[in-house]
PDB file of C-alpha atoms in Angstrom:
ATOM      1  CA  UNK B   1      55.078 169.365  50.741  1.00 73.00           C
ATOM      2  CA  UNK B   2      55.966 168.299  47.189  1.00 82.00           C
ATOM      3  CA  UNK B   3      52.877 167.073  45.349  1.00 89.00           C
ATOM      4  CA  UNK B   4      52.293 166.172  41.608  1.00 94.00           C
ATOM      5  CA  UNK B   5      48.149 166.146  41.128  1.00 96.00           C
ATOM      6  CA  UNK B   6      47.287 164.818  37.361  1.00 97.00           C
ATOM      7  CA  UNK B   7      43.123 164.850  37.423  1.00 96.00           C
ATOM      8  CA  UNK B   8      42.593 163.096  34.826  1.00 96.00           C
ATOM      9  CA  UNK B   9      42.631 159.296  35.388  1.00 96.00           C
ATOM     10  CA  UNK B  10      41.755 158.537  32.041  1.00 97.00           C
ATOM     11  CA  UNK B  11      41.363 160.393  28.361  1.00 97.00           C
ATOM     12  CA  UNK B  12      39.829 158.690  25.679  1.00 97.00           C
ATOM     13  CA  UNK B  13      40.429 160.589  22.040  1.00 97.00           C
ATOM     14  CA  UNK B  14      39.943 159.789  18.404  1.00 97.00           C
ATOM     15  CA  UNK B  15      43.031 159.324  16.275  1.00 97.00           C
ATOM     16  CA  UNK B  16      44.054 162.656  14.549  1.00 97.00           C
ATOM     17  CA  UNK B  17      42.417 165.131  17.605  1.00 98.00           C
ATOM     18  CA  UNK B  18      44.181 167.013  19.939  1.00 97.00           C
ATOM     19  CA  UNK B  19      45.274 166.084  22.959  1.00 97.00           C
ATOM     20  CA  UNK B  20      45.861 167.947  26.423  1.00 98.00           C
ATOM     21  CA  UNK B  21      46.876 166.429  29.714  1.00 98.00           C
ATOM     22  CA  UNK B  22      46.335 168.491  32.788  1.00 98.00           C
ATOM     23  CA  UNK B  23      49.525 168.373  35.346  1.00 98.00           C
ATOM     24  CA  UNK B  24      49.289 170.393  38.333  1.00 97.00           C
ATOM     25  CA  UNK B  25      52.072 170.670  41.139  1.00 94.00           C
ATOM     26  CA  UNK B  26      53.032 171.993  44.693  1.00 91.00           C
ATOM     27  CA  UNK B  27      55.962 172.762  45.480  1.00 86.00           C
ATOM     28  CA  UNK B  28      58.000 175.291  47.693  1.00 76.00           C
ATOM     29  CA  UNK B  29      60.613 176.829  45.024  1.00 77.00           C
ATOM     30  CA  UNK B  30      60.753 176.681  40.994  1.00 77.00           C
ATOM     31  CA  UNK B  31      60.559 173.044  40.326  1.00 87.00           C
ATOM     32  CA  UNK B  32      62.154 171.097  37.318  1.00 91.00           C
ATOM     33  CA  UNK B  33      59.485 169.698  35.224  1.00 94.00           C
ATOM     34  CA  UNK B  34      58.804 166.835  33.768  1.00 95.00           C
ATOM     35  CA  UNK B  35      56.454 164.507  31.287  1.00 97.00           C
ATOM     36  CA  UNK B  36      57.280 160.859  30.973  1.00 97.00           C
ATOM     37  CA  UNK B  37      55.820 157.755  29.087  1.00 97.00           C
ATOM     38  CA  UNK B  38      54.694 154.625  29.627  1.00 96.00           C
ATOM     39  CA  UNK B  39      53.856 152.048  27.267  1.00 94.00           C
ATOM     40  CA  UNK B  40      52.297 148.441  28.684  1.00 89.00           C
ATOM     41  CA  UNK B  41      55.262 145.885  30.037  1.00 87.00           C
ATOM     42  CA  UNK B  42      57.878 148.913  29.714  1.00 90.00           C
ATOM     43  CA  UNK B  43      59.350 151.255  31.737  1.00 91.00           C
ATOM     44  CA  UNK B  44      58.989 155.025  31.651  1.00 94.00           C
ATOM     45  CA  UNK B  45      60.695 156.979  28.897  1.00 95.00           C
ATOM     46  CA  UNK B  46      61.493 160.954  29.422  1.00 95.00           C
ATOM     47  CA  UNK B  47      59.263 163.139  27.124  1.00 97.00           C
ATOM     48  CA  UNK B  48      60.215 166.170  27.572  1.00 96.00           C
ATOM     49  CA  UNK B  49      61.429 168.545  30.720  1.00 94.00           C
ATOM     50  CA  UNK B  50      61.749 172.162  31.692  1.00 93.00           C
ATOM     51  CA  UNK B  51      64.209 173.533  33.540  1.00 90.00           C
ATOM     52  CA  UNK B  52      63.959 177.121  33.230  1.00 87.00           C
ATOM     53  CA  UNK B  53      63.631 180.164  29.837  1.00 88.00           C
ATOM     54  CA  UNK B  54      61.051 179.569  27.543  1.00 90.00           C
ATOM     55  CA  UNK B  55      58.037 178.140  29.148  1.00 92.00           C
ATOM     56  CA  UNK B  56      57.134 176.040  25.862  1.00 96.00           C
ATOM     57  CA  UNK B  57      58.958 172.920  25.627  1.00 96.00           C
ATOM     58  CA  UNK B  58      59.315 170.708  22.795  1.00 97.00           C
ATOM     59  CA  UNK B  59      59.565 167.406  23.232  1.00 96.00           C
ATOM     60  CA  UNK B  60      60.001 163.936  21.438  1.00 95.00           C
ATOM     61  CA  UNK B  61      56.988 162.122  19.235  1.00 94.00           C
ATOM     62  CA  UNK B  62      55.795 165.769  18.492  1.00 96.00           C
ATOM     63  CA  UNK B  63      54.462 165.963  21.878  1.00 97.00           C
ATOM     64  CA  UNK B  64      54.798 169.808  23.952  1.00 97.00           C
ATOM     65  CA  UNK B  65      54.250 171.492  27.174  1.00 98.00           C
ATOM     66  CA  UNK B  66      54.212 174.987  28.744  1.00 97.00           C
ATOM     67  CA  UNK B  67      54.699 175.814  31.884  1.00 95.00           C
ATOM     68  CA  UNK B  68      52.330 178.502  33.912  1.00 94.00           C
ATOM     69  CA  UNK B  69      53.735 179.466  36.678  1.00 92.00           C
ATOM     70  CA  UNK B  70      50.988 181.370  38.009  1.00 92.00           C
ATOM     71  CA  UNK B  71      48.256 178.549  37.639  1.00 94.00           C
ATOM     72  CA  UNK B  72      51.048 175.767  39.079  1.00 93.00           C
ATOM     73  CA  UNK B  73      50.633 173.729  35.899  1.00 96.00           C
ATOM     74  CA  UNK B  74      52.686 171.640  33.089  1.00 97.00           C
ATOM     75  CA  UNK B  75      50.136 170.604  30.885  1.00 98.00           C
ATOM     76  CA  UNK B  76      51.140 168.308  28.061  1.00 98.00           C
ATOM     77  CA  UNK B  77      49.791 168.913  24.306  1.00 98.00           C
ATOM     78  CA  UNK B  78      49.688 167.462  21.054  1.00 98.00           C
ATOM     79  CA  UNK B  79      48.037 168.737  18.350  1.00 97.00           C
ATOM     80  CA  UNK B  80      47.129 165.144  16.414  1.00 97.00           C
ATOM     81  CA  UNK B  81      47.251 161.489  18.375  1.00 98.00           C
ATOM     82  CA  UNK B  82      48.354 159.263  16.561  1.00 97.00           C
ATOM     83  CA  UNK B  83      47.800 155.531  17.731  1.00 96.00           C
ATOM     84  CA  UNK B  84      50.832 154.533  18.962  1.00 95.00           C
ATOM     85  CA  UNK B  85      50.343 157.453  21.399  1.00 97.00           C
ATOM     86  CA  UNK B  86      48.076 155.007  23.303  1.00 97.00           C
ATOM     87  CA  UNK B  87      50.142 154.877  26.726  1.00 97.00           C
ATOM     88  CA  UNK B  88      50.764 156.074  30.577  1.00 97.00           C
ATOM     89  CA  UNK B  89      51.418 159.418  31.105  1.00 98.00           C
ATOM     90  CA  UNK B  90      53.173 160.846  34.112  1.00 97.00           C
ATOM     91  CA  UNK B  91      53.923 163.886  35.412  1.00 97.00           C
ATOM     92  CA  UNK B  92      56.684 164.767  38.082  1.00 95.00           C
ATOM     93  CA  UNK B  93      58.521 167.132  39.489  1.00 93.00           C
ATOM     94  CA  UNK B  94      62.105 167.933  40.744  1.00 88.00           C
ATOM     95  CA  UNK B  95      64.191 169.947  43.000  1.00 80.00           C
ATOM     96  CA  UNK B  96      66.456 172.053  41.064  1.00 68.00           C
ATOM     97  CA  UNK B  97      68.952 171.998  43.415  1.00 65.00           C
ATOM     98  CA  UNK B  98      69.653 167.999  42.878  1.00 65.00           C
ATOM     99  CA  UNK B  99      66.863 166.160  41.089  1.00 63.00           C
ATOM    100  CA  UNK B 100      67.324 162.779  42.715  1.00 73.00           C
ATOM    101  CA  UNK B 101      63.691 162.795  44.103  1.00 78.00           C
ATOM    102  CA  UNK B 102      61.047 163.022  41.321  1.00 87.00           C
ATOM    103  CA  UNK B 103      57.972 163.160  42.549  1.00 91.00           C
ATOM    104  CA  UNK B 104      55.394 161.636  39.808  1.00 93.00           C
ATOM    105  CA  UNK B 105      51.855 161.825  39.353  1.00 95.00           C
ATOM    106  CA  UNK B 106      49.343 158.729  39.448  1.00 96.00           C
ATOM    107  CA  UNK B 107      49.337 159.030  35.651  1.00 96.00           C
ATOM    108  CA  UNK B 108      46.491 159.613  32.853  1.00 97.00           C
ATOM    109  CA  UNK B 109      45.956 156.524  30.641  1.00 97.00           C
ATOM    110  CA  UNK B 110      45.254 157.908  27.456  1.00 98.00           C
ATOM    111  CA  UNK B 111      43.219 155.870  24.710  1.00 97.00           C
ATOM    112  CA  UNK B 112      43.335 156.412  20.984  1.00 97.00           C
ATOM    113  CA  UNK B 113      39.904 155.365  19.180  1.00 96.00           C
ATOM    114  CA  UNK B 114      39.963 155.053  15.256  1.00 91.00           C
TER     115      UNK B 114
ATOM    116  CA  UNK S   1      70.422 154.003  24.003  1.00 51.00           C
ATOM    117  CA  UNK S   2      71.618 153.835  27.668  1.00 58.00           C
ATOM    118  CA  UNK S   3      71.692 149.902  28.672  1.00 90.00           C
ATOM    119  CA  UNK S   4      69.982 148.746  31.871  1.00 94.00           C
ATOM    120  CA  UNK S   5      69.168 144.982  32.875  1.00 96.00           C
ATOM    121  CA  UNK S   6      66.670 144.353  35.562  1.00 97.00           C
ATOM    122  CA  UNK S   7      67.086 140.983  36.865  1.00 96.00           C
ATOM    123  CA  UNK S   8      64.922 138.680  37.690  1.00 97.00           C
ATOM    124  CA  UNK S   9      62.134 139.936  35.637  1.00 96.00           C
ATOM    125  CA  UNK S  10      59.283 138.187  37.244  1.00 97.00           C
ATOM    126  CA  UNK S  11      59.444 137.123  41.199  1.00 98.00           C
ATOM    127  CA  UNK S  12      56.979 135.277  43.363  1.00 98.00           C
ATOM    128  CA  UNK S  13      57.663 134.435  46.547  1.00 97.00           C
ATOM    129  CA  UNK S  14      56.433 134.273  50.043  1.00 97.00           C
ATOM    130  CA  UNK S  15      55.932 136.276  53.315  1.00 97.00           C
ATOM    131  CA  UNK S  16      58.860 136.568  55.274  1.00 97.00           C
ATOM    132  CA  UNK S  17      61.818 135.588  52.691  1.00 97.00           C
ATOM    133  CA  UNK S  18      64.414 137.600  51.415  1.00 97.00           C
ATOM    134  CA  UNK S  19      64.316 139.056  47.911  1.00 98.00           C
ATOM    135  CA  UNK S  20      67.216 140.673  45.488  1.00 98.00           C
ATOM    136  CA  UNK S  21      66.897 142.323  42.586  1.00 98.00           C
ATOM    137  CA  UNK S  22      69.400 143.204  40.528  1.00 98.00           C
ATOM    138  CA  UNK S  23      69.788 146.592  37.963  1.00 98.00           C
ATOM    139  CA  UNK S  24      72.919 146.074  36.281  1.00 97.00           C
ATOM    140  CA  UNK S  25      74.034 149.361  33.790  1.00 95.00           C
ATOM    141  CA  UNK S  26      76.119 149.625  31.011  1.00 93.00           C
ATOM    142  CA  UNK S  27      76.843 153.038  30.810  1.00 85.00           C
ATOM    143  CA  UNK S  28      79.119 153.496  33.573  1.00 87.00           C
ATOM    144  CA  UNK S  29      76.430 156.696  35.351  1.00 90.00           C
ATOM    145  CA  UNK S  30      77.305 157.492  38.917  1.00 91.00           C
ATOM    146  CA  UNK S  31      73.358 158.387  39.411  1.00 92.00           C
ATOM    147  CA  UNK S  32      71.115 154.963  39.810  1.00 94.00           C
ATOM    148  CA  UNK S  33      67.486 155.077  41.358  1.00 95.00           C
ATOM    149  CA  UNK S  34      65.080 152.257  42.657  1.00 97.00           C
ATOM    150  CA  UNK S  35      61.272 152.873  42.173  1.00 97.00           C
ATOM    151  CA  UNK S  36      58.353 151.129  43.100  1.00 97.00           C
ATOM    152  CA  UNK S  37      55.386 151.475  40.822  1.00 96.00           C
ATOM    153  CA  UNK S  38      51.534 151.268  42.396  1.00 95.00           C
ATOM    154  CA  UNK S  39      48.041 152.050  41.005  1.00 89.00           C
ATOM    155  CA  UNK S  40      47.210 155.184  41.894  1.00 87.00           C
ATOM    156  CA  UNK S  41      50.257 155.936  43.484  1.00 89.00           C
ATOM    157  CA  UNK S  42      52.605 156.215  40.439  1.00 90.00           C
ATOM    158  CA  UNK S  43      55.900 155.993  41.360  1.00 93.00           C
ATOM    159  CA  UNK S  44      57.758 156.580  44.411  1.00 94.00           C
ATOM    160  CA  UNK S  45      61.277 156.704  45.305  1.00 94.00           C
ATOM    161  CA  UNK S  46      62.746 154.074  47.480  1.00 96.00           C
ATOM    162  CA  UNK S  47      66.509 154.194  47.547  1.00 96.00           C
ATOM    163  CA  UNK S  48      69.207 155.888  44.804  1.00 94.00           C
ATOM    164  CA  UNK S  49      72.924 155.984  44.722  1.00 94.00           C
ATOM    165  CA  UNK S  50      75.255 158.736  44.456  1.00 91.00           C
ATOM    166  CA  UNK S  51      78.243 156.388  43.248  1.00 91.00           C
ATOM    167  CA  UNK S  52      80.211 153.083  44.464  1.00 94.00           C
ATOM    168  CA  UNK S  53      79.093 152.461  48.523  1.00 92.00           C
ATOM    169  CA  UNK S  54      77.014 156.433  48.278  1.00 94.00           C
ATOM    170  CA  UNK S  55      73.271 155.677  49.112  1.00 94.00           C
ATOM    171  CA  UNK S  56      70.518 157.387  50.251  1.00 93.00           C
ATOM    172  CA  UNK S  57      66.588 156.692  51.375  1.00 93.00           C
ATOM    173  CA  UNK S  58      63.642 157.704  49.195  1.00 92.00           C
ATOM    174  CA  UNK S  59      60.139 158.347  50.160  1.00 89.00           C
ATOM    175  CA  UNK S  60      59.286 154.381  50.505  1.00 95.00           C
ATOM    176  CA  UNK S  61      62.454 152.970  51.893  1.00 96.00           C
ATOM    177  CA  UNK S  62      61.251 151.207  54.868  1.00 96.00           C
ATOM    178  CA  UNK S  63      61.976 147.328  54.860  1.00 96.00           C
ATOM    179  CA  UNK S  64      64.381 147.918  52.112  1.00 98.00           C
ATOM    180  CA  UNK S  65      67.976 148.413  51.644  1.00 97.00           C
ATOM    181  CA  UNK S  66      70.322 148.596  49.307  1.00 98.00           C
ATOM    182  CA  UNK S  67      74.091 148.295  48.337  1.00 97.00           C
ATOM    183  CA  UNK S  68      76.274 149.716  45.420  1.00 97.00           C
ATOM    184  CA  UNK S  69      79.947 147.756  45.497  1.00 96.00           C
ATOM    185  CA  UNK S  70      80.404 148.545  42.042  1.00 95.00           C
ATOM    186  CA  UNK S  71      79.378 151.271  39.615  1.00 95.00           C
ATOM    187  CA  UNK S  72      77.330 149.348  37.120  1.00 96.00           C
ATOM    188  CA  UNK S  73      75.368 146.779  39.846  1.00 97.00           C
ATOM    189  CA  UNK S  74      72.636 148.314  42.037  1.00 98.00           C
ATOM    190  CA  UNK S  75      71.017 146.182  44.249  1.00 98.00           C
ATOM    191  CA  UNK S  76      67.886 146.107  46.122  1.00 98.00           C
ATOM    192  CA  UNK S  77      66.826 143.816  48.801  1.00 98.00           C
ATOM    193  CA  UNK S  78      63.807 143.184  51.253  1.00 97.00           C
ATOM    194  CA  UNK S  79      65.272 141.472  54.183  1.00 94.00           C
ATOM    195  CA  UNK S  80      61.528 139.972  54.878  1.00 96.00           C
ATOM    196  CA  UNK S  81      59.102 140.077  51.929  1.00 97.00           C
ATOM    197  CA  UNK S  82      55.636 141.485  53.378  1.00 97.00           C
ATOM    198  CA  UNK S  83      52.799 141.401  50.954  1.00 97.00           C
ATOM    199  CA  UNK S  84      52.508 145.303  51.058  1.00 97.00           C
ATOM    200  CA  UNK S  85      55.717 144.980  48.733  1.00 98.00           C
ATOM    201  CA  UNK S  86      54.065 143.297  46.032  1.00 98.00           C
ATOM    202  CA  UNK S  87      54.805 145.999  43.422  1.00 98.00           C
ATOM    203  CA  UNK S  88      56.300 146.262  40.043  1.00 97.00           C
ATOM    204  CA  UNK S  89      60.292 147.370  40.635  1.00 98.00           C
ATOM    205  CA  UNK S  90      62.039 149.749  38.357  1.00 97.00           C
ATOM    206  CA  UNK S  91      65.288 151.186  38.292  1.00 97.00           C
ATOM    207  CA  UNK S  92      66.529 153.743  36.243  1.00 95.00           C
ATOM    208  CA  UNK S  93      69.646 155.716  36.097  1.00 93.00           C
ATOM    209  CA  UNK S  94      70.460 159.620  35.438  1.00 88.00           C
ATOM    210  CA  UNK S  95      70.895 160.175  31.423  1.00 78.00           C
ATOM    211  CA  UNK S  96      73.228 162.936  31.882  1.00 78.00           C
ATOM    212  CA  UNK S  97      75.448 161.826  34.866  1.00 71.00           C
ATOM    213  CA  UNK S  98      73.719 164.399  36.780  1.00 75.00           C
ATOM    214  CA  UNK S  99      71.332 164.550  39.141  1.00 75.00           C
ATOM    215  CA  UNK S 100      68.830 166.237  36.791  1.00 79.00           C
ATOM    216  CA  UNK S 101      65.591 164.345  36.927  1.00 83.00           C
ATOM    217  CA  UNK S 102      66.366 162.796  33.057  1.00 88.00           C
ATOM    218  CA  UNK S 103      66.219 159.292  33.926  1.00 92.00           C
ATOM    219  CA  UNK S 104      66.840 156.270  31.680  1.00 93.00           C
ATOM    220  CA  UNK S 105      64.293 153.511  33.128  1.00 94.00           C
ATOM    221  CA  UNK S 106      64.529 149.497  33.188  1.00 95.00           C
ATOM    222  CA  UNK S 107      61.683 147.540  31.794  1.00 94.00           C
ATOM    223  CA  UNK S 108      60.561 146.619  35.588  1.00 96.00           C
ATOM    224  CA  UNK S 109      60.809 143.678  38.034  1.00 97.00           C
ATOM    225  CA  UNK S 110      57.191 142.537  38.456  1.00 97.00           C
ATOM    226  CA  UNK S 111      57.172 141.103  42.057  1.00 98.00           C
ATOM    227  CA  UNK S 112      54.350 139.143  44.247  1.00 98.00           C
ATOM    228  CA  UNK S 113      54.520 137.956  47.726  1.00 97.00           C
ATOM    229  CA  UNK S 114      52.475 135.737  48.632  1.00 96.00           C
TER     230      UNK S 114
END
């Protein structure tokens, strides 16, 4: 069965350090992949995705993420929060034969301290 | 910017009445998608359309349905409201006409039964 696991409920990090959110799937063939924000009273906007070829993906707001096949994972990186980065993060994954079921993660509310 | 209108923004109501809500798209995408959004759940699929009277069941669809008479209006309805479907609504459509996963979401349809 299809399964998006993010472990980390919440991540708390000072303005200007790195960031990395842990995204671990299941899933029976090579998966699209997918990070997506949410900011308070908003809906989710599309960070960045992989589909397949380089396993480093840029994505907007100078956010990345690389995929590892062999450890089942799409961890999300940035190398300095800045505040606004204080949001909902959500990880899911797709079929790559037709998409139209993401399956997300429960999210990782991140915090930016000053 | 794709254009999506969730209407009505804010809904409370009581056990066992009907409820519609309305995504309405300006961007003429055959691909539209109705989530529900629950702590520690994230979100889940409940119903998405393929194009004008094309629709198919999500992961959650029990005790909802849907209907699609024109491209731009996707509708959701719960025939009887149960307070399990308290939930914050969004719908979102595919970015790239495809079914790809790169979805363009709605600011939400917050909705409690009572």
């Amino acid at each position: 069965a299809q399964s998006v696991t993010q472990p980390d409920i919440h991540i708390t990090v000072s303005e200007g350090a790195s960031l990395e959110l842990r995204c671990n799937y299941s899933y029976g063939a090579t998966p699209y992949l997918f990070w997506y924000v949410q900011s308070p009273g908003q809906g989710l906007q599309l960070l960045l995705k992989y589909f397949s070829g380089d396993t480093l993906v840029q994505g907007i707001k100078g956010f990345e993420a690389e995929f590892k096949r062999s450890q089942s994972s799409f961890n999300l990186r940035k190398p300095s929060v800045h505040w606004s980065d204080a949001a909902e993060y959500f990880c899911a994954v797709g079929a790559k034969t037709g998409a139209n079921n993401l399956f997300f993660g429960t999210g990782t509310r991140l915090t930016v301290i000053p | 910017d794709a254009g999506i209108t969730q209407s009505p923004r804010h809904k409370v109501t009581e056990t066992g009445t009907p409820v519609t809500l309305r995504c309405h798209q300006t961007e003429n995408h055959r691909y539209m998608y109705w989530y529900r959004q629950d702590p520690g759940h994230g979100l889940r699929l409940i119903h998405y359309s393929y194009g004008v009277k094309d629709t198919d069941k999500g992961e959650v669809s029990d005790g909802y349905s849907v209907s699609r008479s024109k491209t731009e209006d996707f509708l959701l309805t719960l025939e009887s409201a149960t307070s399990s479907q308290t939930s914050v609504y969004f719908c979102a459509i595919s970015e790239t006409g495809q079914s790809t996963g790169e979805l363009f979401f709605g600011e939400g349809s917050r909705l409690t039964v009572l």
